[in-house]
């Protein structure tokens, strides 16, 4: 199938009229976030594009999600703020590096677009999707779920406050109720 | 222990010569050997952050630090095992290519901390070639002492990220007892580097 025939919905993107991705981006910039680390995901498409178009920030593509944990730890050592954008399957890749959060009390902010939860049609996504909260919890990362468009920006604002003012590691889970389940 | 001819330098002499004035850099050191190398030679200086876990994080920590402090030179000094664990981080560093970042791999071909098992670099893997393939344009492999001065200049200058592979014998790094608490290391580092802390927004 050619790229042109795949709709955004088919890729698991938020609906085209959704404004919450832009609202989230504004919240992150208001908090002084200047490093956007990501492994591409349809649920983060708008955020990634906004960061790529913003000359005031560094947009850093990763080969694997744990690189983002390292990057954000380095940013903190240098007095800068970052955010890690990833899909839920990438959470599993981050676990050992999150020793920096639990053992080193580095602040972390991550936005996780969920797969394997509400309405998932791909069985491969279910095990890691369902493990996201327990494994993040085991590594000391606080989870805030955003199920609806009207609460997404507020969830990111809350998480950024907890990360950058209280020094916590916080993940915002952008659920499939919010983003929509990718059809199979 | 086998000692292939290309693994010939003594790290206890070659690393200090390559790094030179450690105060020229903000340093992220990898685990075990390179952590002891750098904390020993700097006298546990606060501008050296040495890992003792999160194996594979050194290069991306250096990248995040280099982006955060563009006015400072950032030096990552890590081992072959640590770099191999997240070798894709070379690709991530290369595509961002900060001019103030240099990566030094002290390659002894072994996992020294766990009993000197051979690493992939003793078995044919060439990390300089992987760095080149990742897109890092300025790279060197150092096998002899006379090659050190040029590399020591190279990690202090340049328009993009540089990578230096230093082949060393699998001998011990200094038996230095360093601080293993990542929180205290972090606070010391930020205290020294940020000079009172950045003025970041609280919206």
PDB file of N, CA and C in Angstrom, chain B residues 63-112:
ATOM      1  N   UNK B  63      25.876  13.598  25.062  1.00  0.00           N
ATOM      2  CA  UNK B  63      25.153  14.348  24.027  1.00  0.00           C
ATOM      3  C   UNK B  63      24.183  15.352  24.649  1.00  0.00           C
ATOM      4  N   UNK B  64      23.414  14.904  25.628  1.00  0.00           N
ATOM      5  CA  UNK B  64      22.475  15.818  26.293  1.00  0.00           C
ATOM      6  C   UNK B  64      23.193  16.947  26.996  1.00  0.00           C
ATOM      7  N   UNK B  65      24.333  16.630  27.588  1.00  0.00           N
ATOM      8  CA  UNK B  65      25.139  17.640  28.276  1.00  0.00           C
ATOM      9  C   UNK B  65      25.735  18.634  27.268  1.00  0.00           C
ATOM     10  N   UNK B  66      26.198  18.116  26.141  1.00  0.00           N
ATOM     11  CA  UNK B  66      26.792  18.993  25.120  1.00  0.00           C
ATOM     12  C   UNK B  66      25.753  19.960  24.553  1.00  0.00           C
ATOM     13  N   UNK B  67      24.525  19.473  24.381  1.00  0.00           N
ATOM     14  CA  UNK B  67      23.460  20.359  23.891  1.00  0.00           C
ATOM     15  C   UNK B  67      23.087  21.390  24.949  1.00  0.00           C
ATOM     16  N   UNK B  68      23.144  20.982  26.220  1.00  0.00           N
ATOM     17  CA  UNK B  68      22.770  21.895  27.301  1.00  0.00           C
ATOM     18  C   UNK B  68      23.824  22.978  27.534  1.00  0.00           C
ATOM     19  N   UNK B  69      25.093  22.648  27.303  1.00  0.00           N
ATOM     20  CA  UNK B  69      26.200  23.584  27.592  1.00  0.00           C
ATOM     21  C   UNK B  69      27.042  23.798  26.337  1.00  0.00           C
ATOM     22  N   UNK B  70      26.517  24.456  25.326  1.00  0.00           N
ATOM     23  CA  UNK B  70      27.264  24.588  24.065  1.00  0.00           C
ATOM     24  C   UNK B  70      28.559  25.376  24.210  1.00  0.00           C
ATOM     25  N   UNK B  71      28.694  26.136  25.300  1.00  0.00           N
ATOM     26  CA  UNK B  71      29.909  26.933  25.481  1.00  0.00           C
ATOM     27  C   UNK B  71      31.045  26.125  26.122  1.00  0.00           C
ATOM     28  N   UNK B  72      30.752  24.895  26.559  1.00  0.00           N
ATOM     29  CA  UNK B  72      31.778  24.048  27.167  1.00  0.00           C
ATOM     30  C   UNK B  72      32.094  22.853  26.264  1.00  0.00           C
ATOM     31  N   UNK B  73      33.296  22.337  26.382  1.00  0.00           N
ATOM     32  CA  UNK B  73      33.608  21.098  25.666  1.00  0.00           C
ATOM     33  C   UNK B  73      33.237  19.914  26.546  1.00  0.00           C
ATOM     34  N   UNK B  74      32.581  18.945  25.941  1.00  0.00           N
ATOM     35  CA  UNK B  74      32.128  17.756  26.663  1.00  0.00           C
ATOM     36  C   UNK B  74      32.898  16.549  26.144  1.00  0.00           C
ATOM     37  N   UNK B  75      33.442  15.781  27.097  1.00  0.00           N
ATOM     38  CA  UNK B  75      34.230  14.607  26.748  1.00  0.00           C
ATOM     39  C   UNK B  75      33.583  13.365  27.363  1.00  0.00           C
ATOM     40  N   UNK B  76      33.242  12.408  26.517  1.00  0.00           N
ATOM     41  CA  UNK B  76      32.799  11.095  26.986  1.00  0.00           C
ATOM     42  C   UNK B  76      34.009  10.168  26.913  1.00  0.00           C
ATOM     43  N   UNK B  77      34.326   9.517  28.024  1.00  0.00           N
ATOM     44  CA  UNK B  77      35.391   8.516  28.025  1.00  0.00           C
ATOM     45  C   UNK B  77      34.771   7.215  28.499  1.00  0.00           C
ATOM     46  N   UNK B  78      34.721   6.251  27.601  1.00  0.00           N
ATOM     47  CA  UNK B  78      34.038   5.015  27.955  1.00  0.00           C
ATOM     48  C   UNK B  78      34.803   3.815  27.420  1.00  0.00           C
ATOM     49  N   UNK B  79      34.374   2.630  27.822  1.00  0.00           N
ATOM     50  CA  UNK B  79      35.049   1.401  27.404  1.00  0.00           C
ATOM     51  C   UNK B  79      34.349   0.733  26.245  1.00  0.00           C
ATOM     52  N   UNK B  80      35.002  -0.291  25.710  1.00  0.00           N
ATOM     53  CA  UNK B  80      34.430  -0.997  24.568  1.00  0.00           C
ATOM     54  C   UNK B  80      33.139  -1.723  24.949  1.00  0.00           C
ATOM     55  N   UNK B  81      33.094  -2.321  26.126  1.00  0.00           N
ATOM     56  CA  UNK B  81      31.880  -3.032  26.533  1.00  0.00           C
ATOM     57  C   UNK B  81      30.714  -2.087  26.738  1.00  0.00           C
ATOM     58  N   UNK B  82      30.980  -0.947  27.374  1.00  0.00           N
ATOM     59  CA  UNK B  82      29.920   0.030  27.631  1.00  0.00           C
ATOM     60  C   UNK B  82      29.381   0.592  26.323  1.00  0.00           C
ATOM     61  N   UNK B  83      30.278   0.887  25.390  1.00  0.00           N
ATOM     62  CA  UNK B  83      29.839   1.452  24.113  1.00  0.00           C
ATOM     63  C   UNK B  83      29.084   0.412  23.277  1.00  0.00           C
ATOM     64  N   UNK B  84      29.589  -0.825  23.286  1.00  0.00           N
ATOM     65  CA  UNK B  84      28.906  -1.870  22.518  1.00  0.00           C
ATOM     66  C   UNK B  84      27.474  -2.086  22.993  1.00  0.00           C
ATOM     67  N   UNK B  85      27.230  -1.865  24.285  1.00  0.00           N
ATOM     68  CA  UNK B  85      25.883  -2.133  24.796  1.00  0.00           C
ATOM     69  C   UNK B  85      24.828  -1.199  24.211  1.00  0.00           C
ATOM     70  N   UNK B  86      25.253  -0.007  23.771  1.00  0.00           N
ATOM     71  CA  UNK B  86      24.302   0.895  23.117  1.00  0.00           C
ATOM     72  C   UNK B  86      24.979   1.564  21.935  1.00  0.00           C
ATOM     73  N   UNK B  87      25.498   0.757  21.037  1.00  0.00           N
ATOM     74  CA  UNK B  87      26.350   1.291  19.973  1.00  0.00           C
ATOM     75  C   UNK B  87      25.544   2.175  19.019  1.00  0.00           C
ATOM     76  N   UNK B  88      24.231   2.018  19.012  1.00  0.00           N
ATOM     77  CA  UNK B  88      23.387   2.918  18.218  1.00  0.00           C
ATOM     78  C   UNK B  88      23.472   4.356  18.688  1.00  0.00           C
ATOM     79  N   UNK B  89      23.926   4.574  19.919  1.00  0.00           N
ATOM     80  CA  UNK B  89      24.059   5.951  20.410  1.00  0.00           C
ATOM     81  C   UNK B  89      25.094   6.731  19.599  1.00  0.00           C
ATOM     82  N   UNK B  90      26.028   6.030  18.936  1.00  0.00           N
ATOM     83  CA  UNK B  90      26.952   6.728  18.034  1.00  0.00           C
ATOM     84  C   UNK B  90      26.177   7.354  16.871  1.00  0.00           C
ATOM     85  N   UNK B  91      25.167   6.640  16.380  1.00  0.00           N
ATOM     86  CA  UNK B  91      24.350   7.178  15.284  1.00  0.00           C
ATOM     87  C   UNK B  91      23.556   8.394  15.759  1.00  0.00           C
ATOM     88  N   UNK B  92      23.041   8.320  16.979  1.00  0.00           N
ATOM     89  CA  UNK B  92      22.267   9.438  17.514  1.00  0.00           C
ATOM     90  C   UNK B  92      23.164  10.661  17.718  1.00  0.00           C
ATOM     91  N   UNK B  93      24.370  10.440  18.238  1.00  0.00           N
ATOM     92  CA  UNK B  93      25.311  11.558  18.388  1.00  0.00           C
ATOM     93  C   UNK B  93      25.680  12.124  17.021  1.00  0.00           C
ATOM     94  N   UNK B  94      25.873  11.256  16.031  1.00  0.00           N
ATOM     95  CA  UNK B  94      26.331  11.698  14.714  1.00  0.00           C
ATOM     96  C   UNK B  94      25.285  12.563  14.014  1.00  0.00           C
ATOM     97  N   UNK B  95      24.017  12.203  14.136  1.00  0.00           N
ATOM     98  CA  UNK B  95      23.010  12.997  13.405  1.00  0.00           C
ATOM     99  C   UNK B  95      22.828  14.373  14.048  1.00  0.00           C
ATOM    100  N   UNK B  96      23.093  14.496  15.353  1.00  0.00           N
ATOM    101  CA  UNK B  96      23.027  15.811  16.000  1.00  0.00           C
ATOM    102  C   UNK B  96      24.356  16.540  15.822  1.00  0.00           C
ATOM    103  N   UNK B  97      25.455  15.796  15.947  1.00  0.00           N
ATOM    104  CA  UNK B  97      26.793  16.292  15.599  1.00  0.00           C
ATOM    105  C   UNK B  97      27.186  17.584  16.320  1.00  0.00           C
ATOM    106  N   UNK B  98      27.007  17.659  17.646  1.00  0.00           N
ATOM    107  CA  UNK B  98      27.410  18.898  18.321  1.00  0.00           C
ATOM    108  C   UNK B  98      28.928  19.098  18.234  1.00  0.00           C
ATOM    109  N   UNK B  99      29.361  20.302  17.906  1.00  0.00           N
ATOM    110  CA  UNK B  99      30.796  20.533  17.722  1.00  0.00           C
ATOM    111  C   UNK B  99      31.593  20.465  19.025  1.00  0.00           C
ATOM    112  N   UNK B 100      30.901  20.532  20.173  1.00  0.00           N
ATOM    113  CA  UNK B 100      31.597  20.538  21.459  1.00  0.00           C
ATOM    114  C   UNK B 100      31.630  19.166  22.119  1.00  0.00           C
ATOM    115  N   UNK B 101      31.353  18.109  21.358  1.00  0.00           N
ATOM    116  CA  UNK B 101      31.327  16.755  21.921  1.00  0.00           C
ATOM    117  C   UNK B 101      32.439  15.907  21.320  1.00  0.00           C
ATOM    118  N   UNK B 102      33.185  15.235  22.201  1.00  0.00           N
ATOM    119  CA  UNK B 102      34.186  14.258  21.772  1.00  0.00           C
ATOM    120  C   UNK B 102      33.958  12.961  22.547  1.00  0.00           C
ATOM    121  N   UNK B 103      34.074  11.844  21.853  1.00  0.00           N
ATOM    122  CA  UNK B 103      33.864  10.529  22.458  1.00  0.00           C
ATOM    123  C   UNK B 103      35.168   9.754  22.345  1.00  0.00           C
ATOM    124  N   UNK B 104      35.677   9.312  23.489  1.00  0.00           N
ATOM    125  CA  UNK B 104      36.886   8.495  23.516  1.00  0.00           C
ATOM    126  C   UNK B 104      36.511   7.111  24.019  1.00  0.00           C
ATOM    127  N   UNK B 105      36.859   6.092  23.253  1.00  0.00           N
ATOM    128  CA  UNK B 105      36.635   4.723  23.704  1.00  0.00           C
ATOM    129  C   UNK B 105      37.970   4.094  24.047  1.00  0.00           C
ATOM    130  N   UNK B 106      38.138   3.752  25.313  1.00  0.00           N
ATOM    131  CA  UNK B 106      39.345   3.070  25.776  1.00  0.00           C
ATOM    132  C   UNK B 106      39.085   1.570  25.610  1.00  0.00           C
ATOM    133  N   UNK B 107      39.634   1.032  24.532  1.00  0.00           N
ATOM    134  CA  UNK B 107      39.268  -0.310  24.066  1.00  0.00           C
ATOM    135  C   UNK B 107      40.344  -1.305  24.483  1.00  0.00           C
ATOM    136  N   UNK B 108      40.039  -2.100  25.509  1.00  0.00           N
ATOM    137  CA  UNK B 108      40.985  -3.149  25.909  1.00  0.00           C
ATOM    138  C   UNK B 108      40.539  -4.527  25.434  1.00  0.00           C
ATOM    139  N   UNK B 109      39.430  -4.558  24.683  1.00  0.00           N
ATOM    140  CA  UNK B 109      39.002  -5.828  24.099  1.00  0.00           C
ATOM    141  C   UNK B 109      38.420  -6.806  25.103  1.00  0.00           C
ATOM    142  N   UNK B 110      38.146  -6.323  26.305  1.00  0.00           N
ATOM    143  CA  UNK B 110      37.698  -7.230  27.364  1.00  0.00           C
ATOM    144  C   UNK B 110      36.708  -6.552  28.302  1.00  0.00           C
ATOM    145  N   UNK B 111      35.947  -7.391  28.992  1.00  0.00           N
ATOM    146  CA  UNK B 111      35.106  -6.933  30.104  1.00  0.00           C
ATOM    147  C   UNK B 111      35.926  -7.087  31.387  1.00  0.00           C
ATOM    148  N   UNK B 112      36.714  -6.056  31.693  1.00  0.00           N
ATOM    149  CA  UNK B 112      37.651  -6.165  32.806  1.00  0.00           C
ATOM    150  C   UNK B 112      36.972  -6.381  34.142  1.00  0.00           C
TER     151      UNK B 112
END
